[in-house]
Structure formats: C-alpha cells, structure tokens
Tab-separated table of C-alpha atoms in Angstrom:
chain	number	residue	atom	x	y	z
N	1231	MET	CA	-27.548	55.743	27.749
N	1232	LYS	CA	-27.527	52.519	25.757
N	1233	ASN	CA	-30.858	51.024	24.713
N	1234	GLU	CA	-32.883	53.802	26.353
N	1235	ARG	CA	-36.647	53.992	26.199
N	1236	TYR	CA	-38.793	56.917	25.096
N	1237	LEU	CA	-42.450	57.132	26.107
N	1238	THR	CA	-45.013	59.611	24.898
N	1239	GLN	CA	-46.976	61.524	27.537
N	1240	ASN	CA	-50.075	59.519	26.593
N	1241	ASP	CA	-48.280	56.169	26.828
N	1242	ALA	CA	-46.728	57.078	30.186
N	1243	ALA	CA	-50.133	58.135	31.552
N	1244	THR	CA	-51.877	55.026	30.206
N	1245	LEU	CA	-49.177	52.683	31.494
N	1246	SER	CA	-49.300	54.453	34.886
N	1247	ARG	CA	-53.053	53.867	35.131
N	1248	ILE	CA	-52.597	50.201	34.201
N	1249	ALA	CA	-49.796	49.841	36.774
N	1250	GLU	CA	-51.924	51.463	39.483
N	1251	HIS	CA	-54.798	49.116	38.683
N	1252	LEU	CA	-52.522	46.057	38.802
N	1253	LEU	CA	-50.905	47.129	42.056
N	1254	ARG	CA	-54.339	47.579	43.641
N	1255	MET	CA	-55.277	44.061	42.542
N	1256	GLY	CA	-52.210	42.799	44.413
N	1257	GLU	CA	-51.336	39.856	42.165
N	1258	VAL	CA	-48.702	38.009	44.159
N	1259	GLU	CA	-46.962	35.839	41.554
N	1260	ILE	CA	-45.815	38.219	38.849
N	1261	ASN	CA	-46.904	41.802	39.173
N	1262	ALA	CA	-46.509	43.551	35.857
N	1263	GLY	CA	-47.527	46.748	37.670
N	1264	GLU	CA	-44.105	46.894	39.299
N	1265	GLN	CA	-42.427	46.276	35.952
N	1266	LEU	CA	-44.456	49.091	34.382
N	1267	ILE	CA	-43.492	51.496	37.183
N	1268	ASP	CA	-39.838	50.584	36.593
N	1269	ILE	CA	-40.192	51.130	32.828
N	1270	ILE	CA	-41.896	54.498	33.294
N	1271	SER	CA	-39.414	55.711	35.912
N	1272	THR	CA	-36.388	54.825	33.785
N	1273	SER	CA	-37.776	56.116	30.469
N	1274	ILE	CA	-37.415	59.505	28.873
N	1275	ILE	CA	-40.911	61.027	28.817
N	1276	LEU	CA	-41.475	63.150	25.737
N	1277	PRO	CA	-43.251	66.531	25.815
N	1278	VAL	CA	-46.979	66.594	25.065
N	1279	ASP	CA	-47.836	65.933	21.397
N	1280	VAL	CA	-44.281	64.802	20.612
N	1281	GLN	CA	-43.643	61.336	19.308
N	1282	ARG	CA	-40.185	60.049	18.540
N	1283	LYS	CA	-40.098	58.406	15.124
N	1284	GLY	CA	-39.033	54.768	15.074
N	1285	TYR	CA	-39.854	54.036	18.738
N	1286	VAL	CA	-42.373	51.451	19.913
N	1287	THR	CA	-45.510	53.049	21.365
N	1288	LEU	CA	-48.890	51.689	22.339
N	1289	TYR	CA	-50.787	50.757	19.175
N	1290	SER	CA	-47.692	50.813	16.985
N	1291	THR	CA	-46.925	47.808	14.814
N	1292	VAL	CA	-43.521	46.230	15.290
N	1293	SER	CA	-41.643	44.019	12.854
N	1294	TYR	CA	-38.949	41.984	14.571
N	1295	SER	CA	-36.783	38.951	14.156
N	1296	PRO	CA	-35.480	36.494	16.742
N	1297	VAL	CA	-31.694	36.962	16.790
N	1298	GLY	CA	-29.978	34.270	14.750
N	1299	THR	CA	-32.926	33.688	12.416
N	1300	GLU	CA	-34.173	35.188	9.184
N	1301	GLU	CA	-37.782	34.877	10.343
N	1302	VAL	CA	-39.699	38.171	10.463
N	1303	ARG	CA	-42.655	38.499	12.818
N	1304	LYS	CA	-45.096	41.359	13.204
N	1305	LEU	CA	-47.323	42.422	16.103
N	1306	THR	CA	-49.096	45.450	17.505
N	1307	ILE	CA	-48.587	46.439	21.153
N	1308	VAL	CA	-51.963	47.264	22.751
N	1309	CYS	CA	-53.608	47.874	26.128
N	1310	PRO	CA	-54.641	44.642	27.867
N	1311	GLN	CA	-58.353	44.994	27.087
N	1312	ASP	CA	-57.591	45.224	23.338
N	1313	ALA	CA	-55.306	42.178	23.192
N	1314	ASN	CA	-56.156	39.459	20.676
N	1315	PRO	CA	-53.237	37.116	19.972
N	1316	GLN	CA	-54.992	35.638	16.902
N	1317	LEU	CA	-54.879	39.116	15.326
N	1318	ALA	CA	-51.305	39.779	16.553
N	1319	LEU	CA	-52.617	42.399	19.007
N	1320	ILE	CA	-50.322	41.773	21.965
N	1321	SER	CA	-50.827	43.247	25.428
N	1322	ALA	CA	-48.193	45.629	26.729
N	1323	LEU	CA	-48.212	43.437	29.868
N	1324	THR	CA	-46.840	40.353	28.117
N	1325	PRO	CA	-43.105	39.685	28.337
N	1326	ILE	CA	-42.625	40.803	24.730
N	1327	GLY	CA	-44.805	43.890	25.234
N	1328	LEU	CA	-42.842	44.913	28.319
N	1329	ALA	CA	-39.549	44.359	26.474
N	1330	LEU	CA	-40.524	46.317	23.350
N	1331	ILE	CA	-42.433	49.346	24.672
N	1332	GLY	CA	-40.395	52.530	24.263
N	1333	ARG	CA	-37.556	50.854	22.368
N	1334	LYS	CA	-36.074	52.024	19.073
N	1335	ALA	CA	-36.073	50.287	15.701
N	1336	LEU	CA	-32.851	48.465	14.806
N	1337	THR	CA	-32.002	47.674	18.428
N	1338	THR	CA	-31.850	44.272	20.057
N	1339	VAL	CA	-33.867	43.618	23.204
N	1340	GLU	CA	-34.027	40.725	25.616
N	1341	VAL	CA	-37.401	39.191	26.436
N	1342	ALA	CA	-37.623	37.398	29.786
N	1343	LEU	CA	-39.923	34.456	29.127
N	1344	PRO	CA	-41.950	32.736	31.871
N	1345	SER	CA	-39.883	29.563	31.384
N	1346	LYS	CA	-36.874	31.499	32.780
N	1347	ARG	CA	-35.441	31.645	29.268
N	1348	VAL	CA	-34.340	34.869	27.650
N	1349	GLU	CA	-34.953	35.437	23.952
N	1350	LYS	CA	-33.157	38.167	22.015
N	1351	LEU	CA	-35.156	40.040	19.396
N	1352	LYS	CA	-34.024	42.575	16.828
N	1353	ILE	CA	-36.581	45.326	16.194
N	1354	LEU	CA	-36.620	45.766	12.422
N	1355	ASP	CA	-39.288	48.435	11.922
N	1356	VAL	CA	-41.934	50.386	13.827
N	1357	THR	CA	-45.093	51.654	12.147
N	1358	PRO	CA	-46.694	54.513	14.123
N	1359	LEU	CA	-49.931	54.043	15.977
N	1360	ASP	CA	-53.333	54.651	14.501
N	1361	SER	CA	-54.544	57.628	16.545
N	1362	THR	CA	-58.143	56.425	16.269
N	1363	MET	CA	-57.343	53.361	18.399
N	1364	GLY	CA	-57.038	52.828	22.067
N	1365	GLU	CA	-57.786	54.595	25.278
N	1366	LEU	CA	-57.589	52.894	28.606
N	1367	ALA	CA	-60.977	52.001	30.028
N	1368	LEU	CA	-60.430	50.285	33.346
N	1369	SER	CA	-63.606	49.730	35.281
C-alpha cells in the first residue's frame, strides 16, 4: 500500500478516545472525530510496545518542507490539550496533524487546508516522542 500509516497501540487508543469525545460533542461543521476514525481504521496498528522508526507519532517532532521550497519547518504533534502554536506544539486535530500522524519520513503528504486549498509537504525527519510527555485527560 502506498503512503500507508502506522499507529502505535497507545496512539490508536488515544486517538480513539479523542474521536469518541468529539463525536459525542456533535460538532456539525467539521468533525475531526470522523477523520480520526477513518485514520485509525485504515492504519496498520502495531503490537504493544512496538514503535516503527521514522514514523510520525503523538509527541514526535517532525521536520518538513513545503514541496517546491527549500524552507524547513519543525513541529511536534500533540494531543489537543497540549497544543501551543507559539511553541510549535500542534494538535493532532489540525489539518497538518491529521495529515502527518502515522506517516513515514521522506514521504510527501497532502494537507487539506480550511481554505479548500491543498498543500503538499515532504516529511524530512521524525524525532521519536519523549515518553515522559502526554496522556489524554479528557474531562
């Protein structure tokens, strides 16, 4: 399968809980919960305590470049409650977070932007998550 996604057990469980929470809220406009369910259902879920090197996970740092530019950007994909754009901590529910999660370094992904534009990004490098960060705490 081209451009497949791999999710760790922990990421799949966390994203499932977020999706369930969003679906219960019933946001009508854009429900990222449905997108998360689609991502989880079409991803390869790794066995417990297995992490595939070079794949974007929650709390991993991603270096990427917009296709056609030399510009390199860096961000960390986090759970919504940990997002802080000023610190480049980007929620997994943002268009870029949804596009990157589970993807492999050196692949190109398309990000569907709210303006109905699509931006292509090349994932340059993925630095593994810091295991001391992040657990979902929905209240």
